[in-house]
Tab-separated table of C-alpha atoms in Angstrom:
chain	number	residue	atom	x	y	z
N	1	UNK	CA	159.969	127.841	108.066
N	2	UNK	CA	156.814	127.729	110.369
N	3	UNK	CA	154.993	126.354	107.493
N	4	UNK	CA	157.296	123.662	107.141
N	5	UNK	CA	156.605	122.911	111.033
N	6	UNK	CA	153.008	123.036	110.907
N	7	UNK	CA	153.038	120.538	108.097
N	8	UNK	CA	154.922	118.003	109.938
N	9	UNK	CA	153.857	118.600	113.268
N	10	UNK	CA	151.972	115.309	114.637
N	11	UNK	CA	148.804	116.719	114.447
N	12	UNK	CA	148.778	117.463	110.447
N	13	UNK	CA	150.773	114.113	110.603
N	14	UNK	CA	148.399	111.929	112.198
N	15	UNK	CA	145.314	113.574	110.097
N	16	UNK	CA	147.356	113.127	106.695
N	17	UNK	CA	147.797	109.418	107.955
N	18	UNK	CA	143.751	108.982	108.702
N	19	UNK	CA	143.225	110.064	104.881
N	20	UNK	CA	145.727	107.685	103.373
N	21	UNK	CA	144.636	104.773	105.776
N	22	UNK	CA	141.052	105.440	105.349
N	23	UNK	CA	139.403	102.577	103.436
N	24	UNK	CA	135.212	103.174	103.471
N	25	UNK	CA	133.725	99.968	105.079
N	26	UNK	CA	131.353	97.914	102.958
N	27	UNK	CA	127.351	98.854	103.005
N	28	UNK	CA	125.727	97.122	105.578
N	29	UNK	CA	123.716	94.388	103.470
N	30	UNK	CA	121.107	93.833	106.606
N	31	UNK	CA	119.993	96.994	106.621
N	32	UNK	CA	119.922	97.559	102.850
N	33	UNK	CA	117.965	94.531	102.357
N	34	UNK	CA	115.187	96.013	105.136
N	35	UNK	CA	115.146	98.626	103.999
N	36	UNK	CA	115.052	97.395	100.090
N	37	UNK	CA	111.832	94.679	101.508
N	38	UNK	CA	110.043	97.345	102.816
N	39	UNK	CA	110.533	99.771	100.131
N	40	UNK	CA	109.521	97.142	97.390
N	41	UNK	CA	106.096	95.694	100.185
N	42	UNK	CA	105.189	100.001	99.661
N	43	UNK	CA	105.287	99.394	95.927
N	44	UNK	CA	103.191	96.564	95.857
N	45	UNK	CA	100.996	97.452	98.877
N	46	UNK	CA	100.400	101.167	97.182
N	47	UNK	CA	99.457	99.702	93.832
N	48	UNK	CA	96.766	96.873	95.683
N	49	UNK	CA	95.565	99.240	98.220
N	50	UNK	CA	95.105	102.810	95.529
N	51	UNK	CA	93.924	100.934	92.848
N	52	UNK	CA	90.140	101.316	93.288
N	53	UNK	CA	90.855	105.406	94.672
N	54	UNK	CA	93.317	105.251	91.428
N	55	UNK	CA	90.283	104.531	89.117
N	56	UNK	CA	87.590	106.570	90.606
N	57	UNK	CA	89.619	109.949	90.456
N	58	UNK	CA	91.881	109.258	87.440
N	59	UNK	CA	90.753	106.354	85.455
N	60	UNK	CA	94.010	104.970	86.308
N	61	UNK	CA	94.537	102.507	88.722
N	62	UNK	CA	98.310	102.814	88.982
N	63	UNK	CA	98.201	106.920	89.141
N	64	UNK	CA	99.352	106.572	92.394
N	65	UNK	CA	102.383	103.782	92.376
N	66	UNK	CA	103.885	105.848	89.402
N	67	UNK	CA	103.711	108.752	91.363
N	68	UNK	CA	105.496	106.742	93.875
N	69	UNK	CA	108.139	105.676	92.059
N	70	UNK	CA	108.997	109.251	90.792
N	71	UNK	CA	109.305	110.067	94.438
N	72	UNK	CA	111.756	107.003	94.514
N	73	UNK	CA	113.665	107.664	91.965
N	74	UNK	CA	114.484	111.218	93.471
N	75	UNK	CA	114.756	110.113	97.037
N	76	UNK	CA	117.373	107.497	95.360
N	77	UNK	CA	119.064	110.290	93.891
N	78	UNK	CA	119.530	112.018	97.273
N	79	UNK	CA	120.177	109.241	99.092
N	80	UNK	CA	122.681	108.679	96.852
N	81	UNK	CA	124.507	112.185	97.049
N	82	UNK	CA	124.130	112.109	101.069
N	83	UNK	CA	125.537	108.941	101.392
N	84	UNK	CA	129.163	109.887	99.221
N	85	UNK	CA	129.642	112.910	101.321
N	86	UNK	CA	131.424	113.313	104.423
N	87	UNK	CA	128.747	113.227	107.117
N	88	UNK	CA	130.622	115.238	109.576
N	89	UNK	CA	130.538	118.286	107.013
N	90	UNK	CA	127.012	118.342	107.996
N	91	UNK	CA	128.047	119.424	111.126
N	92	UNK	CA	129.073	122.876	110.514
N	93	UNK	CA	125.774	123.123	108.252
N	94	UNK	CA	123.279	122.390	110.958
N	95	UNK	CA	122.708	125.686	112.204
N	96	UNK	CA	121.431	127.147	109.008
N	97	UNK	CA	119.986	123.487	108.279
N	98	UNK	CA	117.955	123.909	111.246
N	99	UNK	CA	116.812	127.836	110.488
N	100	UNK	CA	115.785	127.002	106.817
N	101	UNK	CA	113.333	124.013	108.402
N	102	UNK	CA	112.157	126.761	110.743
N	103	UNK	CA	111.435	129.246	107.686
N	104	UNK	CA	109.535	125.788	105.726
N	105	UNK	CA	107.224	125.315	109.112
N	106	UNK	CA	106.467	129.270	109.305
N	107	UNK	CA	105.700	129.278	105.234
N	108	UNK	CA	103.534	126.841	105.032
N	109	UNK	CA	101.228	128.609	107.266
N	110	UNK	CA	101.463	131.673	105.124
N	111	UNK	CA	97.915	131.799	102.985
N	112	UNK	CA	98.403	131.216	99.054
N	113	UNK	CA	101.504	129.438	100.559
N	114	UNK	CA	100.595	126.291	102.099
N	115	UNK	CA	98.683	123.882	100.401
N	116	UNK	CA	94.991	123.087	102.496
N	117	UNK	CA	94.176	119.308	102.180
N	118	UNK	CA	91.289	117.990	103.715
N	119	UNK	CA	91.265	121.462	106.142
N	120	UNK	CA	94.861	121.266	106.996
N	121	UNK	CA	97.779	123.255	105.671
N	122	UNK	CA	100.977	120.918	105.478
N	123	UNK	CA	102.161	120.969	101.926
N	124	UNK	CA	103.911	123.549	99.543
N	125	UNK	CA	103.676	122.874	95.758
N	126	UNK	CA	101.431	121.153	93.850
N	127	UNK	CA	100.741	119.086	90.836
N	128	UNK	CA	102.035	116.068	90.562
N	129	UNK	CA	104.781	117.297	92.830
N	130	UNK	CA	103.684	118.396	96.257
N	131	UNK	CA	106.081	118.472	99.373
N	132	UNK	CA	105.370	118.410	103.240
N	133	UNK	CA	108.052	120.677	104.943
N	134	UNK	CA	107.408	119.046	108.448
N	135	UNK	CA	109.205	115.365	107.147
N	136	UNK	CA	112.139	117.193	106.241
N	137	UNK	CA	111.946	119.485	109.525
N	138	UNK	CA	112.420	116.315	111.564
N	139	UNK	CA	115.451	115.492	109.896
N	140	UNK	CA	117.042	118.802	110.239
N	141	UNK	CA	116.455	118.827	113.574
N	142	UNK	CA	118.256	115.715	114.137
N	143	UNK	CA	121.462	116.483	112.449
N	144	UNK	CA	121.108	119.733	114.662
N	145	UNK	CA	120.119	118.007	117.922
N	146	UNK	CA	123.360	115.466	117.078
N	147	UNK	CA	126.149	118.346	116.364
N	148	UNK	CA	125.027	119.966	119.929
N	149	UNK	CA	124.673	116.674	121.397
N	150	UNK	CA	128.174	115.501	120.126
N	151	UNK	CA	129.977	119.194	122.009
N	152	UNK	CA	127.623	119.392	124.611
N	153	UNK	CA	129.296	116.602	126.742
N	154	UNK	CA	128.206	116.228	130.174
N	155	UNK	CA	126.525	119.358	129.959
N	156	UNK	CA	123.420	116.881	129.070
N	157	UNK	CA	122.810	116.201	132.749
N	158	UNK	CA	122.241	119.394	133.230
N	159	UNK	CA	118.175	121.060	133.197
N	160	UNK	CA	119.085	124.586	132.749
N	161	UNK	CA	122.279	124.406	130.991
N	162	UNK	CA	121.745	121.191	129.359
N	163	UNK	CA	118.388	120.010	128.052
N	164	UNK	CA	115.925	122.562	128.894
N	165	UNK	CA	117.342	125.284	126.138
N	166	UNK	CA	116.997	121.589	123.822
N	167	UNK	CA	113.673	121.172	124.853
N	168	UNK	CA	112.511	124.734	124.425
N	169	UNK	CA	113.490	124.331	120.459
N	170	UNK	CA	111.694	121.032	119.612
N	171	UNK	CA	108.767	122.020	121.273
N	172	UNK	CA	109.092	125.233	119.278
N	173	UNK	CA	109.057	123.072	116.556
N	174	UNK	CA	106.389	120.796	117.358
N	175	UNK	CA	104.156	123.629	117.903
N	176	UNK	CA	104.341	125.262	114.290
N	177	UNK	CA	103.382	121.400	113.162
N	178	UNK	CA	100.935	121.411	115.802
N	179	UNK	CA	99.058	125.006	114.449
N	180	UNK	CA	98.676	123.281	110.667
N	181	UNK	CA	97.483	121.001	112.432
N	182	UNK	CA	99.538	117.599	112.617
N	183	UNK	CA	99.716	116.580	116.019
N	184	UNK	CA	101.071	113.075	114.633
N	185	UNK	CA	103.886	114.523	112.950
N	186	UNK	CA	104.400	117.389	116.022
N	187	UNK	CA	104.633	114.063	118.576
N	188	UNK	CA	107.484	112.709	116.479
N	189	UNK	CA	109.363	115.834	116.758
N	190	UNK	CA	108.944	115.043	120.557
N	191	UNK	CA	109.614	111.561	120.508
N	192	UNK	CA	112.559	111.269	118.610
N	193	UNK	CA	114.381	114.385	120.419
N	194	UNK	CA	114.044	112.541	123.459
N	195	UNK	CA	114.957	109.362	122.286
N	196	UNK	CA	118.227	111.506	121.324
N	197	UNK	CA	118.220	113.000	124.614
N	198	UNK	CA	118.046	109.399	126.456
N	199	UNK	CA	121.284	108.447	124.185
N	200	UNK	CA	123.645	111.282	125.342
N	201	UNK	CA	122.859	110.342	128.993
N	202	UNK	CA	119.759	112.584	130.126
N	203	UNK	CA	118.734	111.858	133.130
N	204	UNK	CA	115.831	110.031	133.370
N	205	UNK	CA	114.048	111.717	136.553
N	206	UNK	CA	114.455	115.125	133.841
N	207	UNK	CA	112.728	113.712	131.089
N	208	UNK	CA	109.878	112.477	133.009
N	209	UNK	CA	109.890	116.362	134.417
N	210	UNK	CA	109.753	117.804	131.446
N	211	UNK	CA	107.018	115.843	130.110
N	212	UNK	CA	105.191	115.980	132.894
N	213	UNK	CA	105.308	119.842	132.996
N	214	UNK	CA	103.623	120.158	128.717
N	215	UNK	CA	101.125	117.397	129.776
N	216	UNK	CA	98.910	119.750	131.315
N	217	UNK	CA	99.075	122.682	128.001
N	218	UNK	CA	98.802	119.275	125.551
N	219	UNK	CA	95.693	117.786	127.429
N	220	UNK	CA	94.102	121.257	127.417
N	221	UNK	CA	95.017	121.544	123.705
N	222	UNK	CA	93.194	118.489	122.943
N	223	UNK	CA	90.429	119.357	124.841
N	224	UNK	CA	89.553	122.174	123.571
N	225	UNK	CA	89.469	121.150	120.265
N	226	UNK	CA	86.330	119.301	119.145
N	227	UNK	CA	88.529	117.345	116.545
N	228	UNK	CA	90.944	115.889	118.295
N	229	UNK	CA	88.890	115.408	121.430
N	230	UNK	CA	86.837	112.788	119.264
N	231	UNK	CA	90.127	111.450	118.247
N	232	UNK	CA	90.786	110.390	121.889
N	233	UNK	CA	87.130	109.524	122.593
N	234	UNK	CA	87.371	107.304	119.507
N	235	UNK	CA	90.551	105.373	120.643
N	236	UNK	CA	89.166	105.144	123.992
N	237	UNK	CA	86.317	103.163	122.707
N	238	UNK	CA	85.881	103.418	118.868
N	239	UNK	CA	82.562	101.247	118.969
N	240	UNK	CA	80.677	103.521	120.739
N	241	UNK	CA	80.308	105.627	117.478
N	242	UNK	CA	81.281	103.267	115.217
N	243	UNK	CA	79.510	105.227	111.825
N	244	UNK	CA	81.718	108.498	112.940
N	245	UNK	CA	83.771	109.227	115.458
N	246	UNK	CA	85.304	105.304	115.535
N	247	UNK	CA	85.144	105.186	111.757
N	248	UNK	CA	88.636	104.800	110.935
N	249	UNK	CA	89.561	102.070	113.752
N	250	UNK	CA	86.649	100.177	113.511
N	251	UNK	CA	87.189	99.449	109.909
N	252	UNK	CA	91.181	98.994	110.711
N	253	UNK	CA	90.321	96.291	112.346
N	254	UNK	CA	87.872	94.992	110.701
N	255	UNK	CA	90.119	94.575	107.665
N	256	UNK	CA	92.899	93.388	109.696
N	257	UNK	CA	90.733	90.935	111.409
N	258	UNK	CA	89.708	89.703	108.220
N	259	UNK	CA	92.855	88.902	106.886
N	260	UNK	CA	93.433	85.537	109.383
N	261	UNK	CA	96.548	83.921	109.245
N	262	UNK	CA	97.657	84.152	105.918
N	263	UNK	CA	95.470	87.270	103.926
N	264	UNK	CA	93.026	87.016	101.693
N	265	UNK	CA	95.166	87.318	98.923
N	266	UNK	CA	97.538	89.823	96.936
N	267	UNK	CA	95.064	92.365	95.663
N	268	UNK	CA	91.635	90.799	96.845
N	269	UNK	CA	91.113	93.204	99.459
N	270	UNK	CA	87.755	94.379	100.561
N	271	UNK	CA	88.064	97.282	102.562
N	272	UNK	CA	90.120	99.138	99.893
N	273	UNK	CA	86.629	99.475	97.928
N	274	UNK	CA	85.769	103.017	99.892
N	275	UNK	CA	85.089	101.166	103.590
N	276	UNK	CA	88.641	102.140	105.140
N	277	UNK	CA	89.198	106.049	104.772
N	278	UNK	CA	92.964	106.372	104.249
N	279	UNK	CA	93.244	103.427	102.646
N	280	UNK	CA	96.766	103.683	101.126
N	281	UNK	CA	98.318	106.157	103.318
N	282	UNK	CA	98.521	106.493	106.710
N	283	UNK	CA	95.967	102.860	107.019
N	284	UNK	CA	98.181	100.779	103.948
N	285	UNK	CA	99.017	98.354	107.047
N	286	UNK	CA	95.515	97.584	107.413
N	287	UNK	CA	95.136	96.267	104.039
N	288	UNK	CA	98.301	94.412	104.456
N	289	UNK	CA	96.776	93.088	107.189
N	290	UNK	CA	93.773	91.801	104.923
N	291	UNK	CA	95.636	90.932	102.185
N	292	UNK	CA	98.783	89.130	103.537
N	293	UNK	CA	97.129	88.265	107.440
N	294	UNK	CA	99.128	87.876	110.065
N	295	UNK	CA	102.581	86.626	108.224
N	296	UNK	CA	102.465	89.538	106.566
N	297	UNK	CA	101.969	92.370	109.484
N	298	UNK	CA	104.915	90.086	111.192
N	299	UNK	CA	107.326	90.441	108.523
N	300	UNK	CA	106.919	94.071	108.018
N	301	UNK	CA	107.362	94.443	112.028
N	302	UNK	CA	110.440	92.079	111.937
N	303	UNK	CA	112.204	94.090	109.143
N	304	UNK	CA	111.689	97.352	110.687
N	305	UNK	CA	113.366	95.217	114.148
N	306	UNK	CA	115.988	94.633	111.975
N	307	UNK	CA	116.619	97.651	110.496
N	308	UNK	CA	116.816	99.406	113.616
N	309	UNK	CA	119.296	96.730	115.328
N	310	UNK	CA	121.680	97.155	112.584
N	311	UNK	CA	121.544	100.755	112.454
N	312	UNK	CA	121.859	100.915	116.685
N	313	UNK	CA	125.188	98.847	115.952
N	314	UNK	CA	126.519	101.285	113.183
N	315	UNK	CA	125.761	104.308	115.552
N	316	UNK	CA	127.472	102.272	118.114
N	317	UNK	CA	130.318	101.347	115.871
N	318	UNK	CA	130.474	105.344	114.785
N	319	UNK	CA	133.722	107.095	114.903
N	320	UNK	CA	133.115	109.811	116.724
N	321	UNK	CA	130.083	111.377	118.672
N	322	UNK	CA	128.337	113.244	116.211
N	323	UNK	CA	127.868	110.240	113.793
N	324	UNK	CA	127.214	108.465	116.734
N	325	UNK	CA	124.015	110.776	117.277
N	326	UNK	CA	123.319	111.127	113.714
N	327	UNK	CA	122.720	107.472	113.526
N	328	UNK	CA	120.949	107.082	116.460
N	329	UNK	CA	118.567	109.735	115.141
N	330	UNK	CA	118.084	108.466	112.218
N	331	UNK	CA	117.122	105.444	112.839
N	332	UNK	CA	114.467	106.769	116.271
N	333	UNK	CA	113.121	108.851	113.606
N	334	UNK	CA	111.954	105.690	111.441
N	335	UNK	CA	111.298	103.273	113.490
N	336	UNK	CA	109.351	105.250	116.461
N	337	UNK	CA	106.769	106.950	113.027
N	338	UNK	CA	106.855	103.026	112.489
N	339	UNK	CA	105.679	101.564	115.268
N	340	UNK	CA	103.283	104.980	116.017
N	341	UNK	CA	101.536	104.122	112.789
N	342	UNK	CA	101.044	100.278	113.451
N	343	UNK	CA	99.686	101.325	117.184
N	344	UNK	CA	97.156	103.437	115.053
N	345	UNK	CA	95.846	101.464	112.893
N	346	UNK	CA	95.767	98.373	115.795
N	347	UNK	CA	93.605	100.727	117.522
N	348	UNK	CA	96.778	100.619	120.434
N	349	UNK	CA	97.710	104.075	119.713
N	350	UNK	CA	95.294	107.284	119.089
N	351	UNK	CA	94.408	108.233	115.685
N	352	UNK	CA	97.714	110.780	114.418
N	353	UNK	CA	97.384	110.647	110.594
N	354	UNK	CA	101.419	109.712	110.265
N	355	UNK	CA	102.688	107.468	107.376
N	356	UNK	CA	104.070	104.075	107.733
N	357	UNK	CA	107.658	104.202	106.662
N	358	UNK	CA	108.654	103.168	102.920
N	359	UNK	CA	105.258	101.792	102.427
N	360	UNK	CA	103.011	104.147	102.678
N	361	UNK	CA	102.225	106.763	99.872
N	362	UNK	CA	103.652	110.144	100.251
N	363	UNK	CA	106.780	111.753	98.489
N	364	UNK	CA	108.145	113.607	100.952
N	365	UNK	CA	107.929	110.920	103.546
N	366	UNK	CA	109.263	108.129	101.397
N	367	UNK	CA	112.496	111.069	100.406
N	368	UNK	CA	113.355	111.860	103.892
N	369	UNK	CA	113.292	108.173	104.705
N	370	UNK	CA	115.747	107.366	102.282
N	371	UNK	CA	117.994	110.047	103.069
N	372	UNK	CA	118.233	109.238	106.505
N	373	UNK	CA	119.067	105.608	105.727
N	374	UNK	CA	121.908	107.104	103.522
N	375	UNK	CA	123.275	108.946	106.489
N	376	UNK	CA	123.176	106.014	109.230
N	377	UNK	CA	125.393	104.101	106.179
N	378	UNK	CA	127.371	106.911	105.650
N	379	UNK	CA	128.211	106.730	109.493
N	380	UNK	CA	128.737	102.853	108.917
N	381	UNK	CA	131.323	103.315	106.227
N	382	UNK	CA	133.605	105.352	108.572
N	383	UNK	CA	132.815	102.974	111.346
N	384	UNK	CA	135.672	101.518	113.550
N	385	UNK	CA	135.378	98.151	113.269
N	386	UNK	CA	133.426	95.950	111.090
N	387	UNK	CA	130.416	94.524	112.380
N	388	UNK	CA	129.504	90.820	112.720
């Protein structure tokens, strides 16, 4: 008898109704053709801009695009699986989501663990197949920061109760990228958190507090450490030591300024021959910049625009407040490594070493990416109305 009742009582009713009536919204083709554009500029951009490093190491010079597309082909594959599932399943999963990310930072710090490249240790693996646990870290942490954000109500507004025990964890976080060291990647942790924190309805006047209070501790950090006080010194005025310290900027520019209006051309680059350190990673928009000039730069800046005004309007669109945060997540989580990147390399923005979204070389950046993008169109396909 009482199962009888709890089968029709309006509750099971209304939730039996929701599955019948639920017809998945179409993708959102604006954001899958940015996102699609940028992914296929990467491909050509890694291929024009690796070619020369390509043939000194490996006597190939597409080693490195085929590498790149085996990272796309898997991050496809993910993407793929994360957008069919229910997203708000992930909500029960972000606790141990969250401690397994924790483990990855901790391990890769472990000796005969972590990979050391170039005298930091941020990778695990090897090979052809090498993964940085501090991309995926930043995507745990925002499905976790958006199923506490989505319960934590009003709560929010609160320092103690609210956003200080937040704060506590991402800075937690940021700190184990910080010790590899990756102070790029350990900002982003920062950044985006905050930018999730701003969405629920933080106050403002706590933010500022809290940032103000880990300036002091970050400035000494940097201080004290002869590498990434020339970092600073270098952004500050990279033409004072332009053969060293002010290596990386000055030739930034120089290959950006070089590129004019319209580029030098597809694959005539200069600066990819050994001037610009970094050349297709974390500095690919530089040789953009020389290749395509200023048209190009533009239209990578005005897809990444788009791509984060359509994804705003599917978080805004979401059904409930979790997707709501997973979206907005998401899509801080691209676009603020985006525009970080292009402040680098512009010289408006001190030297991190983060890569530029979709287009720059790296597996486990380009995976994450894509997987993220799944989620902010899984959140669009259970959206409530359809957007214009």
């Amino acid at each position: 008898m009482r199962a009888a009742v709890r089968a029709s009582s309006p509750k099971d009713a209304a939730r039996s109704e929701t599955r019948r009536s639920f017809v998945p919204a179409p993708p959102d083709t604006m954001l899958f053709a940015a996102v699609a554009s940028l992914v296929a500029i990467g491909l050509v951009m890694i291929f024009s801009a690796s070619s020369a490093q390509a043939y000194a190491d490996h006597h190939d010079t597409a080693y490195y695009v085929k590498r790149q597309i085996v990272y796309l082909v898997i991050g496809l594959l993910l993407a793929a699986a994360a957008y069919k599932i229910d997203y708000r399943k992930l909500k029960n999963l972000a606790p141990y989501t969250l401690l397994l990310c924790v483990f990855a930072l901790i391990a890769v710090l472990v000796p005969h663990v972590g990979v050391v490249v170039n005298g930091a240790r941020r990778w695990v693996g090897g090979g052809m197949i090498s993964l940085q646990p501090s991309e995926f870290a930043k995507l745990g942490l925002v499905v976790y920061l958006a199923a506490v954000l989505s319960v934590r109500g009003d709560r929010i507004t609160s320092l103690v109760r609210g956003l200080f025990p937040l704060c506590a964890l991402v800075f937690f976080m940021a700190f184990l990228v910080l010790v590899e060291p990756d102070m790029g990647t350990a900002s982003l942790f920062v950044f985006t958190a905050f930018a999730m924190f701003f969405a629920a309805g933080a106050r403002i006047e706590h933010l500022i507090m809290i940032a103000m209070v880990t300036l002091p501790p970050t400035v000494l950090m940097v201080v004290a450490s002869p590498y990434k006080r020339a970092r600073i010194f270098a952004f500050l005025n990279p033409w004072k030591d332009p053969q060293n310290t002010g290596f990386h900027i000055v030739q930034s520019l120089l290959a950006l300024g070089s590129g004019g209006i319209l580029g030098v051309g597809l694959g005539e680059s200069r600066a990819k021959f050994f001037y610009l350190p970094e050349q297709y990673t974390d500095f690919i928009f530089s040789v953009l910049g020389e290749e395509l000039g200023l048209f190009g730069t533009v239209t990578v800046v005005v897809l990444f625009i788009a791509f984060a005004y359509r994804a705003i309007r599917i978080a805004v669109a979401a059904p409930d407040r979790f997707g709501f945060f997973l979206a907005t997540g998401c899509a801080a989580m691209i676009v603020i490594q985006a525009f970080v990147n292009i402040g680098v390399v512009t010289s408006s923005w001190p030297v991190t070493g983060v890569p530029l979204p979709f287009i720059s070389f790296g597996g486990s950046s380009l995976i994450v990416s894509l997987i993220a993008v799944a989620l902010i169109m899984n959140v669009g396909r259970h959206r409530r109305v359809n957007l214009p």
